[in-house]
């Protein structure tokens, strides 16, 4: 198949294409803008579409261009490929574009395509390989939550213990849950300047759902217990960022806010939620219980483009960048306590809600690598260090 690649400078055209073709929410224009705000001039975003000979769109991607060790590295997060049989064609086209237009030495390609018979082999034949770091015996998977039509569709899939935890949290005296919009003042009410947050909400528009839980103090002031940020299209939602104080987790607001947000997504007619990597210990309990299936995905693949030695992407640096971003965002919302990871599966004799400080001493080496790579992908897609100067308590 002959292809052409063309940049798309029009935001409305780009976002409309993502929505109509069932692209991943992380392909929305506002996500790229947020990442540029987060990283500054060290990052460029090139939004490109791949067309066939009849000028039909067969795929598209936001190409993130960074300089690493004096070379340009291009990367995608959930690049869209309309048909699995077009996967190698789209990957080849993006590789050629990154090399010729940007002088890139390496393309890190993560498609949104499911792993079906022959797809991995097709990528291999096109010169792509899974990165050595993180490649293991198990293939990558993603949890999928089908949202159904009613709140009852969700509640019947949750355990009674989880449901009661959510109800108890929302019944706590003084606790309130608010949706934050670009026009609202929910964050200002708890002492935060909102200029950058408002800009990000405006960039994401109606495809964003930000919920904040607060608790009233004796003096009438409010403190943040946690926040949950979804980004979505009509077909799919993803958790953009979340964080909770220890007080919020003790009350059960982590589960309650997630369930509240999923119910709101139902009202917006969103069909599915991308629940993340099931191997990650910090996947919320509500997501694990609601997820009916694990979708086999292709994950990240790499191809050297021949301009300079490809080298190895630094997972340590990416992990550190992700940690800095998460810490900054949490601090701005008054949530600077690190969130402990829940053990999964729960250890014998331990309750599901038991929390272990830090990253978990029992985590395997492979899990630590997978965790670092997942954090890397979140940094690429989430970019919420744009909030870094938004706090003013």
mmCIF file of C-alpha atoms in Angstrom:
data_model
loop_
_atom_site.group_PDB
_atom_site.id
_atom_site.type_symbol
_atom_site.label_atom_id
_atom_site.label_comp_id
_atom_site.label_asym_id
_atom_site.label_seq_id
_atom_site.Cartn_x
_atom_site.Cartn_y
_atom_site.Cartn_z
ATOM 1 C CA UNK A 1 0.000 0.000 0.000
ATOM 2 C CA UNK A 2 1.359 3.419 -0.948
ATOM 3 C CA UNK A 3 0.908 6.047 1.732
ATOM 4 C CA UNK A 4 1.315 9.756 2.294
ATOM 5 C CA UNK A 5 1.848 11.518 5.612
ATOM 6 C CA UNK A 6 0.597 15.021 6.277
ATOM 7 C CA UNK A 7 0.610 17.229 9.378
ATOM 8 C CA UNK A 8 -2.731 18.412 10.763
ATOM 9 C CA UNK A 9 -2.520 21.990 12.075
ATOM 10 C CA UNK A 10 -6.259 22.346 12.731
ATOM 11 C CA UNK A 11 -7.356 21.448 16.224
ATOM 12 C CA UNK A 12 -11.051 20.963 15.429
ATOM 13 C CA UNK A 13 -10.248 18.660 12.515
ATOM 14 C CA UNK A 14 -7.827 16.637 14.608
ATOM 15 C CA UNK A 15 -10.131 16.132 17.596
ATOM 16 C CA UNK A 16 -13.103 15.368 15.342
ATOM 17 C CA UNK A 17 -11.031 12.670 13.638
ATOM 18 C CA UNK A 18 -10.073 11.138 16.992
ATOM 19 C CA UNK A 19 -13.701 11.020 18.117
ATOM 20 C CA UNK A 20 -15.174 9.707 14.873
ATOM 21 C CA UNK A 21 -12.575 6.987 14.316
ATOM 22 C CA UNK A 22 -12.542 5.671 17.892
ATOM 23 C CA UNK A 23 -9.062 6.893 18.733
ATOM 24 C CA UNK A 24 -7.646 6.720 22.252
ATOM 25 C CA UNK A 25 -8.344 9.805 24.437
ATOM 26 C CA UNK A 26 -4.604 10.373 24.748
ATOM 27 C CA UNK A 27 -4.623 11.328 21.057
ATOM 28 C CA UNK A 28 -6.728 14.428 21.796
ATOM 29 C CA UNK A 29 -5.083 17.746 20.963
ATOM 30 C CA UNK A 30 -5.292 19.015 24.546
ATOM 31 C CA UNK A 31 -3.190 16.113 25.834
ATOM 32 C CA UNK A 32 -0.331 17.131 23.558
ATOM 33 C CA UNK A 33 -0.706 20.761 24.591
ATOM 34 C CA UNK A 34 -0.574 19.792 28.258
ATOM 35 C CA UNK A 35 2.623 17.843 27.696
ATOM 36 C CA UNK A 36 4.285 20.755 25.935
ATOM 37 C CA UNK A 37 3.303 23.025 28.842
ATOM 38 C CA UNK A 38 4.776 20.468 31.234
ATOM 39 C CA UNK A 39 8.120 19.907 29.512
ATOM 40 C CA UNK A 40 8.718 23.265 27.864
ATOM 41 C CA UNK A 41 10.927 23.836 24.810
ATOM 42 C CA UNK A 42 12.584 20.425 25.153
ATOM 43 C CA UNK A 43 9.481 18.830 23.628
ATOM 44 C CA UNK A 44 7.856 19.273 20.239
ATOM 45 C CA UNK A 45 4.597 17.683 19.115
ATOM 46 C CA UNK A 46 3.885 16.905 15.470
ATOM 47 C CA UNK A 47 0.333 15.713 14.749
ATOM 48 C CA UNK A 48 0.322 13.691 11.556
ATOM 49 C CA UNK A 49 -2.176 11.616 9.581
ATOM 50 C CA UNK A 50 -1.339 8.670 7.343
ATOM 51 C CA UNK A 51 -3.412 8.301 4.155
ATOM 52 C CA UNK A 52 -3.625 5.578 1.535
ATOM 53 C CA UNK A 53 -3.532 6.112 -2.235
ATOM 54 C CA UNK A 54 -7.214 7.139 -2.213
ATOM 55 C CA UNK A 55 -6.514 9.720 0.528
ATOM 56 C CA UNK A 56 -8.409 7.715 3.128
ATOM 57 C CA UNK A 57 -7.040 8.038 6.660
ATOM 58 C CA UNK A 58 -5.552 4.721 7.803
ATOM 59 C CA UNK A 59 -3.851 5.979 10.974
ATOM 60 C CA UNK A 60 -2.642 9.016 12.885
ATOM 61 C CA UNK A 61 -0.439 9.914 15.841
ATOM 62 C CA UNK A 62 0.833 12.725 17.979
ATOM 63 C CA UNK A 63 4.599 12.394 17.543
ATOM 64 C CA UNK A 64 6.465 13.518 20.667
ATOM 65 C CA UNK A 65 9.961 14.679 19.706
ATOM 66 C CA UNK A 66 12.648 14.907 22.380
ATOM 67 C CA UNK A 67 16.414 15.219 22.381
ATOM 68 C CA UNK A 68 18.126 12.450 24.340
ATOM 69 C CA UNK A 69 21.912 12.093 24.448
ATOM 70 C CA UNK A 70 22.282 14.453 21.458
ATOM 71 C CA UNK A 71 19.808 12.560 19.302
ATOM 72 C CA UNK A 72 16.162 13.076 18.480
ATOM 73 C CA UNK A 73 13.805 10.385 19.704
ATOM 74 C CA UNK A 74 10.250 10.267 18.362
ATOM 75 C CA UNK A 75 7.526 8.555 20.365
ATOM 76 C CA UNK A 76 3.812 7.836 20.168
ATOM 77 C CA UNK A 77 1.265 7.001 22.858
ATOM 78 C CA UNK A 78 -1.694 4.913 21.644
ATOM 79 C CA UNK A 79 -1.205 5.895 18.007
ATOM 80 C CA UNK A 80 -4.357 5.008 16.079
ATOM 81 C CA UNK A 81 -4.378 2.362 13.352
ATOM 82 C CA UNK A 82 -7.804 1.839 11.845
ATOM 83 C CA UNK A 83 -7.291 -1.776 10.700
ATOM 84 C CA UNK A 84 -4.845 -4.244 12.181
ATOM 85 C CA UNK A 85 -3.664 -5.291 8.707
ATOM 86 C CA UNK A 86 -2.466 -1.707 8.135
ATOM 87 C CA UNK A 87 -0.286 -1.750 11.252
ATOM 88 C CA UNK A 88 3.119 -2.248 9.538
ATOM 89 C CA UNK A 89 2.212 0.295 6.850
ATOM 90 C CA UNK A 90 1.349 3.004 9.386
ATOM 91 C CA UNK A 91 4.437 2.184 11.475
ATOM 92 C CA UNK A 92 6.680 2.391 8.401
ATOM 93 C CA UNK A 93 5.126 5.697 7.351
ATOM 94 C CA UNK A 94 5.633 7.242 10.802
ATOM 95 C CA UNK A 95 9.223 5.999 10.902
ATOM 96 C CA UNK A 96 10.011 7.538 7.519
ATOM 97 C CA UNK A 97 8.363 10.830 8.511
ATOM 98 C CA UNK A 98 10.231 11.010 11.824
ATOM 99 C CA UNK A 99 13.546 10.328 10.092
ATOM 100 C CA UNK A 100 13.124 12.607 7.090
ATOM 101 C CA UNK A 101 11.260 15.527 8.634
ATOM 102 C CA UNK A 102 12.807 15.575 12.100
ATOM 103 C CA UNK A 103 16.114 13.718 11.785
ATOM 104 C CA UNK A 104 14.998 11.244 14.448
ATOM 105 C CA UNK A 105 17.342 8.402 15.347
ATOM 106 C CA UNK A 106 14.735 6.236 17.063
ATOM 107 C CA UNK A 107 10.980 5.739 16.905
ATOM 108 C CA UNK A 108 9.238 4.379 19.998
ATOM 109 C CA UNK A 109 5.899 3.207 18.617
ATOM 110 C CA UNK A 110 2.926 2.344 20.821
ATOM 111 C CA UNK A 111 -0.210 1.623 18.764
ATOM 112 C CA UNK A 112 -3.756 1.282 20.057
ATOM 113 C CA UNK A 113 -4.155 -1.948 18.062
ATOM 114 C CA UNK A 114 -5.095 -5.140 19.861
ATOM 115 C CA UNK A 115 -2.625 -8.007 19.705
ATOM 116 C CA UNK A 116 -4.128 -10.503 17.287
ATOM 117 C CA UNK A 117 -2.507 -13.404 15.415
ATOM 118 C CA UNK A 118 0.178 -12.034 13.131
ATOM 119 C CA UNK A 119 0.300 -8.426 14.362
ATOM 120 C CA UNK A 120 3.498 -8.801 16.382
ATOM 121 C CA UNK A 121 5.128 -10.720 13.543
ATOM 122 C CA UNK A 122 4.119 -7.978 11.102
ATOM 123 C CA UNK A 123 5.811 -5.336 13.250
ATOM 124 C CA UNK A 124 8.910 -7.503 13.498
ATOM 125 C CA UNK A 125 9.028 -7.870 9.723
ATOM 126 C CA UNK A 126 8.848 -4.056 9.446
ATOM 127 C CA UNK A 127 12.032 -3.760 11.522
ATOM 128 C CA UNK A 128 10.469 -3.041 14.914
ATOM 129 C CA UNK A 129 11.336 -4.892 18.126
ATOM 130 C CA UNK A 130 10.111 -4.804 21.690
ATOM 131 C CA UNK A 131 12.521 -2.879 23.948
ATOM 132 C CA UNK A 132 14.923 -5.106 25.833
ATOM 133 C CA UNK A 133 13.904 -3.468 29.112
ATOM 134 C CA UNK A 134 10.446 -4.703 30.026
ATOM 135 C CA UNK A 135 10.309 -7.536 27.526
ATOM 136 C CA UNK A 136 9.286 -10.668 29.389
ATOM 137 C CA UNK A 137 7.539 -13.942 28.938
ATOM 138 C CA UNK A 138 4.110 -12.349 29.363
ATOM 139 C CA UNK A 139 2.662 -10.142 26.664
ATOM 140 C CA UNK A 140 1.275 -6.691 27.588
ATOM 141 C CA UNK A 141 -2.398 -6.437 28.514
ATOM 142 C CA UNK A 142 -4.872 -3.728 29.526
ATOM 143 C CA UNK A 143 -7.872 -3.971 31.812
ATOM 144 C CA UNK A 144 -11.148 -3.039 30.154
ATOM 145 C CA UNK A 145 -14.223 -1.831 32.023
ATOM 146 C CA UNK A 146 -17.499 -1.933 30.092
ATOM 147 C CA UNK A 147 -19.597 0.834 31.597
ATOM 148 C CA UNK A 148 -23.044 -0.522 30.754
ATOM 149 C CA UNK A 149 -26.202 1.586 30.720
ATOM 150 C CA UNK A 150 -27.077 2.158 34.389
ATOM 151 C CA UNK A 151 -25.468 2.515 37.794
ATOM 152 C CA UNK A 152 -26.936 -0.868 38.657
ATOM 153 C CA UNK A 153 -24.887 -2.431 35.851
ATOM 154 C CA UNK A 154 -21.815 -1.269 37.725
ATOM 155 C CA UNK A 155 -22.847 -1.949 41.312
ATOM 156 C CA UNK A 156 -23.742 -5.587 40.626
ATOM 157 C CA UNK A 157 -20.117 -6.192 39.617
ATOM 158 C CA UNK A 158 -18.656 -4.752 42.811
ATOM 159 C CA UNK A 159 -18.181 -6.685 46.011
ATOM 160 C CA UNK A 160 -20.393 -5.737 48.948
ATOM 161 C CA UNK A 161 -17.311 -4.631 50.890
ATOM 162 C CA UNK A 162 -16.257 -2.205 48.151
ATOM 163 C CA UNK A 163 -19.779 -0.850 47.736
ATOM 164 C CA UNK A 164 -20.093 -0.231 51.467
ATOM 165 C CA UNK A 165 -16.695 1.470 51.530
ATOM 166 C CA UNK A 166 -17.857 3.865 48.791
ATOM 167 C CA UNK A 167 -21.178 4.580 50.515
ATOM 168 C CA UNK A 168 -19.541 5.199 53.879
ATOM 169 C CA UNK A 169 -17.054 7.637 52.371
ATOM 170 C CA UNK A 170 -19.742 9.683 50.630
ATOM 171 C CA UNK A 171 -21.863 9.771 53.828
ATOM 172 C CA UNK A 172 -19.016 11.168 55.936
ATOM 173 C CA UNK A 173 -20.117 14.489 57.499
ATOM 174 C CA UNK A 174 -18.456 17.468 55.858
ATOM 175 C CA UNK A 175 -17.282 15.542 52.778
ATOM 176 C CA UNK A 176 -18.222 16.974 49.376
ATOM 177 C CA UNK A 177 -17.468 15.967 45.789
ATOM 178 C CA UNK A 178 -17.359 18.665 43.112
ATOM 179 C CA UNK A 179 -16.803 18.663 39.392
ATOM 180 C CA UNK A 180 -14.199 21.241 38.387
ATOM 181 C CA UNK A 181 -14.765 23.099 35.118
ATOM 182 C CA UNK A 182 -12.965 25.925 33.397
ATOM 183 C CA UNK A 183 -15.723 28.283 34.513
ATOM 184 C CA UNK A 184 -16.090 26.941 38.061
ATOM 185 C CA UNK A 185 -14.409 27.979 41.289
ATOM 186 C CA UNK A 186 -14.160 24.651 43.093
ATOM 187 C CA UNK A 187 -10.372 24.797 43.322
ATOM 188 C CA UNK A 188 -10.356 28.459 44.279
ATOM 189 C CA UNK A 189 -12.676 27.573 47.136
ATOM 190 C CA UNK A 190 -9.977 25.403 48.691
ATOM 191 C CA UNK A 191 -7.261 28.009 48.246
ATOM 192 C CA UNK A 192 -5.736 27.245 44.850
ATOM 193 C CA UNK A 193 -5.067 29.602 41.975
ATOM 194 C CA UNK A 194 -6.646 28.121 38.884
ATOM 195 C CA UNK A 195 -5.171 29.898 35.854
ATOM 196 C CA UNK A 196 -3.130 26.966 34.516
ATOM 197 C CA UNK A 197 -5.683 24.384 35.594
ATOM 198 C CA UNK A 198 -8.378 26.389 33.826
ATOM 199 C CA UNK A 199 -6.266 26.559 30.667
ATOM 200 C CA UNK A 200 -5.833 22.796 30.701
ATOM 201 C CA UNK A 201 -9.562 22.275 31.202
ATOM 202 C CA UNK A 202 -10.240 24.612 28.295
ATOM 203 C CA UNK A 203 -7.767 22.695 26.122
ATOM 204 C CA UNK A 204 -9.548 19.425 26.870
ATOM 205 C CA UNK A 205 -13.030 20.920 26.669
ATOM 206 C CA UNK A 206 -15.982 18.594 27.064
ATOM 207 C CA UNK A 207 -13.644 15.590 26.884
ATOM 208 C CA UNK A 208 -12.454 16.181 30.455
ATOM 209 C CA UNK A 209 -13.971 15.230 33.813
ATOM 210 C CA UNK A 210 -12.147 16.483 36.909
ATOM 211 C CA UNK A 211 -13.626 15.625 40.324
ATOM 212 C CA UNK A 212 -12.247 16.924 43.617
ATOM 213 C CA UNK A 213 -13.249 15.616 47.077
ATOM 214 C CA UNK A 214 -12.970 17.986 50.039
ATOM 215 C CA UNK A 215 -13.682 17.929 53.755
ATOM 216 C CA UNK A 216 -14.947 20.843 55.809
ATOM 217 C CA UNK A 217 -12.873 21.746 58.868
ATOM 218 C CA UNK A 218 -14.210 23.041 62.174
ATOM 219 C CA UNK A 219 -13.388 26.618 61.195
ATOM 220 C CA UNK A 220 -15.387 26.304 57.959
ATOM 221 C CA UNK A 221 -12.386 26.016 55.666
ATOM 222 C CA UNK A 222 -12.094 23.090 53.241
ATOM 223 C CA UNK A 223 -9.157 20.800 52.620
ATOM 224 C CA UNK A 224 -8.651 18.515 49.633
ATOM 225 C CA UNK A 225 -9.033 14.773 50.208
ATOM 226 C CA UNK A 226 -8.342 13.706 46.649
ATOM 227 C CA UNK A 227 -8.900 14.298 42.987
ATOM 228 C CA UNK A 228 -9.605 12.180 39.927
ATOM 229 C CA UNK A 229 -9.186 13.344 36.348
ATOM 230 C CA UNK A 230 -10.682 11.456 33.399
ATOM 231 C CA UNK A 231 -10.152 12.253 29.736
ATOM 232 C CA UNK A 232 -12.575 10.642 27.318
ATOM 233 C CA UNK A 233 -14.156 10.410 23.906
ATOM 234 C CA UNK A 234 -17.607 8.925 23.347
ATOM 235 C CA UNK A 235 -16.190 5.431 23.052
ATOM 236 C CA UNK A 236 -13.376 5.319 25.610
ATOM 237 C CA UNK A 237 -12.173 6.984 28.810
ATOM 238 C CA UNK A 238 -8.824 6.844 30.543
ATOM 239 C CA UNK A 239 -7.667 7.939 33.999
ATOM 240 C CA UNK A 240 -5.586 11.026 33.287
ATOM 241 C CA UNK A 241 -4.316 11.594 36.839
ATOM 242 C CA UNK A 242 -5.457 10.857 40.383
ATOM 243 C CA UNK A 243 -4.206 11.472 43.906
ATOM 244 C CA UNK A 244 -5.439 11.156 47.477
ATOM 245 C CA UNK A 245 -4.276 12.133 50.942
ATOM 246 C CA UNK A 246 -3.870 9.471 53.588
ATOM 247 C CA UNK A 247 -7.023 10.838 55.225
ATOM 248 C CA UNK A 248 -8.888 10.457 51.939
ATOM 249 C CA UNK A 249 -7.750 6.863 51.509
ATOM 250 C CA UNK A 250 -8.635 6.010 55.102
ATOM 251 C CA UNK A 251 -12.161 7.308 54.503
ATOM 252 C CA UNK A 252 -12.459 5.301 51.274
ATOM 253 C CA UNK A 253 -12.623 8.376 49.020
ATOM 254 C CA UNK A 254 -10.246 6.751 46.512
ATOM 255 C CA UNK A 255 -12.858 4.095 45.683
ATOM 256 C CA UNK A 256 -15.841 6.421 46.147
ATOM 257 C CA UNK A 257 -14.523 9.133 43.847
ATOM 258 C CA UNK A 258 -13.673 6.592 41.162
ATOM 259 C CA UNK A 259 -17.139 5.047 41.274
ATOM 260 C CA UNK A 260 -18.720 8.518 41.227
ATOM 261 C CA UNK A 261 -16.659 9.436 38.170
ATOM 262 C CA UNK A 262 -17.522 6.237 36.318
ATOM 263 C CA UNK A 263 -21.234 6.868 36.906
ATOM 264 C CA UNK A 264 -20.786 10.370 35.471
ATOM 265 C CA UNK A 265 -19.024 8.882 32.427
ATOM 266 C CA UNK A 266 -22.079 6.681 31.936
ATOM 267 C CA UNK A 267 -24.239 9.810 31.816
ATOM 268 C CA UNK A 268 -21.950 11.144 29.095
ATOM 269 C CA UNK A 269 -22.571 7.925 27.134
ATOM 270 C CA UNK A 270 -18.959 6.789 27.357
ATOM 271 C CA UNK A 271 -18.819 3.080 26.603
ATOM 272 C CA UNK A 272 -15.530 1.780 28.033
ATOM 273 C CA UNK A 273 -12.753 2.646 30.475
ATOM 274 C CA UNK A 274 -9.108 1.775 29.882
ATOM 275 C CA UNK A 275 -8.223 0.403 33.323
ATOM 276 C CA UNK A 276 -4.460 0.203 32.861
ATOM 277 C CA UNK A 277 -1.924 -2.608 33.170
ATOM 278 C CA UNK A 278 -3.262 -5.417 35.397
ATOM 279 C CA UNK A 279 0.289 -6.137 36.623
ATOM 280 C CA UNK A 280 0.523 -2.700 38.255
ATOM 281 C CA UNK A 281 -0.114 -2.853 41.996
ATOM 282 C CA UNK A 282 -1.660 0.636 42.117
ATOM 283 C CA UNK A 283 -4.640 -0.176 39.873
ATOM 284 C CA UNK A 284 -7.674 0.941 41.922
ATOM 285 C CA UNK A 285 -9.753 -1.798 43.546
ATOM 286 C CA UNK A 286 -12.928 -0.520 41.881
ATOM 287 C CA UNK A 287 -11.314 -0.877 38.452
ATOM 288 C CA UNK A 288 -10.153 -4.427 39.176
ATOM 289 C CA UNK A 289 -13.619 -5.488 40.271
ATOM 290 C CA UNK A 290 -15.417 -3.790 37.397
ATOM 291 C CA UNK A 291 -13.046 -4.994 34.682
ATOM 292 C CA UNK A 292 -14.526 -7.948 32.884
ATOM 293 C CA UNK A 293 -11.693 -8.644 30.457
ATOM 294 C CA UNK A 294 -8.012 -8.084 29.841
ATOM 295 C CA UNK A 295 -7.313 -6.830 26.342
ATOM 296 C CA UNK A 296 -4.110 -8.184 24.767
ATOM 297 C CA UNK A 297 -2.253 -5.167 23.367
ATOM 298 C CA UNK A 298 0.953 -4.737 21.422
ATOM 299 C CA UNK A 299 2.639 -2.357 23.853
ATOM 300 C CA UNK A 300 5.750 -0.355 22.943
ATOM 301 C CA UNK A 301 8.017 -1.235 20.021
ATOM 302 C CA UNK A 302 11.204 0.450 18.829
ATOM 303 C CA UNK A 303 13.008 0.912 15.550
ATOM 304 C CA UNK A 304 16.385 2.484 14.933
ATOM 305 C CA UNK A 305 16.133 4.984 12.089
ATOM 306 C CA UNK A 306 19.806 4.928 11.190
ATOM 307 C CA UNK A 307 20.913 8.507 11.850
ATOM 308 C CA UNK A 308 22.920 7.648 14.974
ATOM 309 C CA UNK A 309 23.339 4.742 17.386
ATOM 310 C CA UNK A 310 19.931 4.073 18.880
ATOM 311 C CA UNK A 311 21.249 3.296 22.329
ATOM 312 C CA UNK A 312 18.892 2.439 25.169
ATOM 313 C CA UNK A 313 16.103 4.667 26.431
ATOM 314 C CA UNK A 314 16.753 5.582 30.045
ATOM 315 C CA UNK A 315 13.958 4.080 32.132
ATOM 316 C CA UNK A 316 15.626 5.485 35.268
ATOM 317 C CA UNK A 317 15.431 9.052 33.959
ATOM 318 C CA UNK A 318 11.829 8.552 32.862
ATOM 319 C CA UNK A 319 10.927 7.121 36.275
ATOM 320 C CA UNK A 320 12.512 10.118 38.007
ATOM 321 C CA UNK A 321 10.657 12.561 35.713
ATOM 322 C CA UNK A 322 7.376 10.795 36.419
ATOM 323 C CA UNK A 323 8.006 10.914 40.165
ATOM 324 C CA UNK A 324 8.741 14.645 40.025
ATOM 325 C CA UNK A 325 5.593 15.304 38.032
ATOM 326 C CA UNK A 326 3.378 13.284 40.341
ATOM 327 C CA UNK A 327 4.866 14.899 43.444
ATOM 328 C CA UNK A 328 4.361 18.406 42.060
ATOM 329 C CA UNK A 329 0.752 17.781 41.094
ATOM 330 C CA UNK A 330 -0.086 16.207 44.451
ATOM 331 C CA UNK A 331 1.563 19.039 46.375
ATOM 332 C CA UNK A 332 -0.406 21.650 44.444
ATOM 333 C CA UNK A 333 -3.656 20.034 45.527
ATOM 334 C CA UNK A 334 -2.501 19.604 49.098
ATOM 335 C CA UNK A 335 -1.982 15.868 48.546
ATOM 336 C CA UNK A 336 1.754 15.588 49.024
ATOM 337 C CA UNK A 337 1.670 12.301 50.951
ATOM 338 C CA UNK A 338 2.782 9.402 48.745
ATOM 339 C CA UNK A 339 -0.009 6.967 47.904
ATOM 340 C CA UNK A 340 0.840 3.444 49.056
ATOM 341 C CA UNK A 341 0.318 0.638 46.578
ATOM 342 C CA UNK A 342 -2.142 -2.085 47.454
ATOM 343 C CA UNK A 343 -0.721 -5.581 47.131
ATOM 344 C CA UNK A 344 -2.264 -7.510 44.259
ATOM 345 C CA UNK A 345 -3.204 -10.274 44.513
ATOM 346 C CA UNK A 346 -3.771 -9.698 48.261
ATOM 347 C CA UNK A 347 -1.387 -11.690 50.410
ATOM 348 C CA UNK A 348 -2.866 -14.519 52.433
ATOM 349 C CA UNK A 349 -4.270 -13.193 55.690
ATOM 350 C CA UNK A 350 -4.056 -9.559 54.530
ATOM 351 C CA UNK A 351 -7.140 -7.415 53.840
ATOM 352 C CA UNK A 352 -7.442 -6.004 50.321
ATOM 353 C CA UNK A 353 -7.204 -2.450 51.610
ATOM 354 C CA UNK A 354 -3.873 -2.991 53.361
ATOM 355 C CA UNK A 355 -1.318 -0.432 52.201
ATOM 356 C CA UNK A 356 2.434 -0.776 52.013
ATOM 357 C CA UNK A 357 4.604 2.326 52.040
ATOM 358 C CA UNK A 358 6.777 3.067 49.032
ATOM 359 C CA UNK A 359 6.819 0.963 45.894
ATOM 360 C CA UNK A 360 6.511 -2.365 47.685
ATOM 361 C CA UNK A 361 9.534 -4.389 48.728
ATOM 362 C CA UNK A 362 7.994 -7.556 47.356
ATOM 363 C CA UNK A 363 7.747 -6.221 43.828
ATOM 364 C CA UNK A 364 9.614 -8.380 41.326
ATOM 365 C CA UNK A 365 12.339 -6.972 39.114
ATOM 366 C CA UNK A 366 10.152 -7.343 36.062
ATOM 367 C CA UNK A 367 7.282 -5.543 37.764
ATOM 368 C CA UNK A 368 9.576 -2.667 38.710
ATOM 369 C CA UNK A 369 10.634 -2.298 35.095
ATOM 370 C CA UNK A 370 7.050 -2.506 33.895
ATOM 371 C CA UNK A 371 6.092 0.088 36.509
ATOM 372 C CA UNK A 372 8.835 2.447 35.327
ATOM 373 C CA UNK A 373 7.746 2.079 31.730
ATOM 374 C CA UNK A 374 4.098 2.621 32.635
ATOM 375 C CA UNK A 375 5.057 5.781 34.497
ATOM 376 C CA UNK A 376 6.957 6.885 31.399
ATOM 377 C CA UNK A 377 3.858 6.460 29.271
ATOM 378 C CA UNK A 378 1.792 8.381 31.797
ATOM 379 C CA UNK A 379 4.243 11.269 31.727
ATOM 380 C CA UNK A 380 4.054 11.366 27.928
ATOM 381 C CA UNK A 381 0.259 11.301 27.908
ATOM 382 C CA UNK A 382 -0.641 13.172 31.042
ATOM 383 C CA UNK A 383 1.759 16.102 31.331
ATOM 384 C CA UNK A 384 0.206 17.617 34.391
ATOM 385 C CA UNK A 385 3.307 19.371 35.590
ATOM 386 C CA UNK A 386 1.620 22.273 33.806
ATOM 387 C CA UNK A 387 -0.034 22.710 37.191
ATOM 388 C CA UNK A 388 3.338 23.336 38.811
ATOM 389 C CA UNK A 389 2.667 27.015 39.476
ATOM 390 C CA UNK A 390 -1.069 26.663 39.966
ATOM 391 C CA UNK A 391 -1.009 26.267 43.748
ATOM 392 C CA UNK A 392 -1.074 29.180 46.103
ATOM 393 C CA UNK A 393 -2.296 28.043 49.507
#
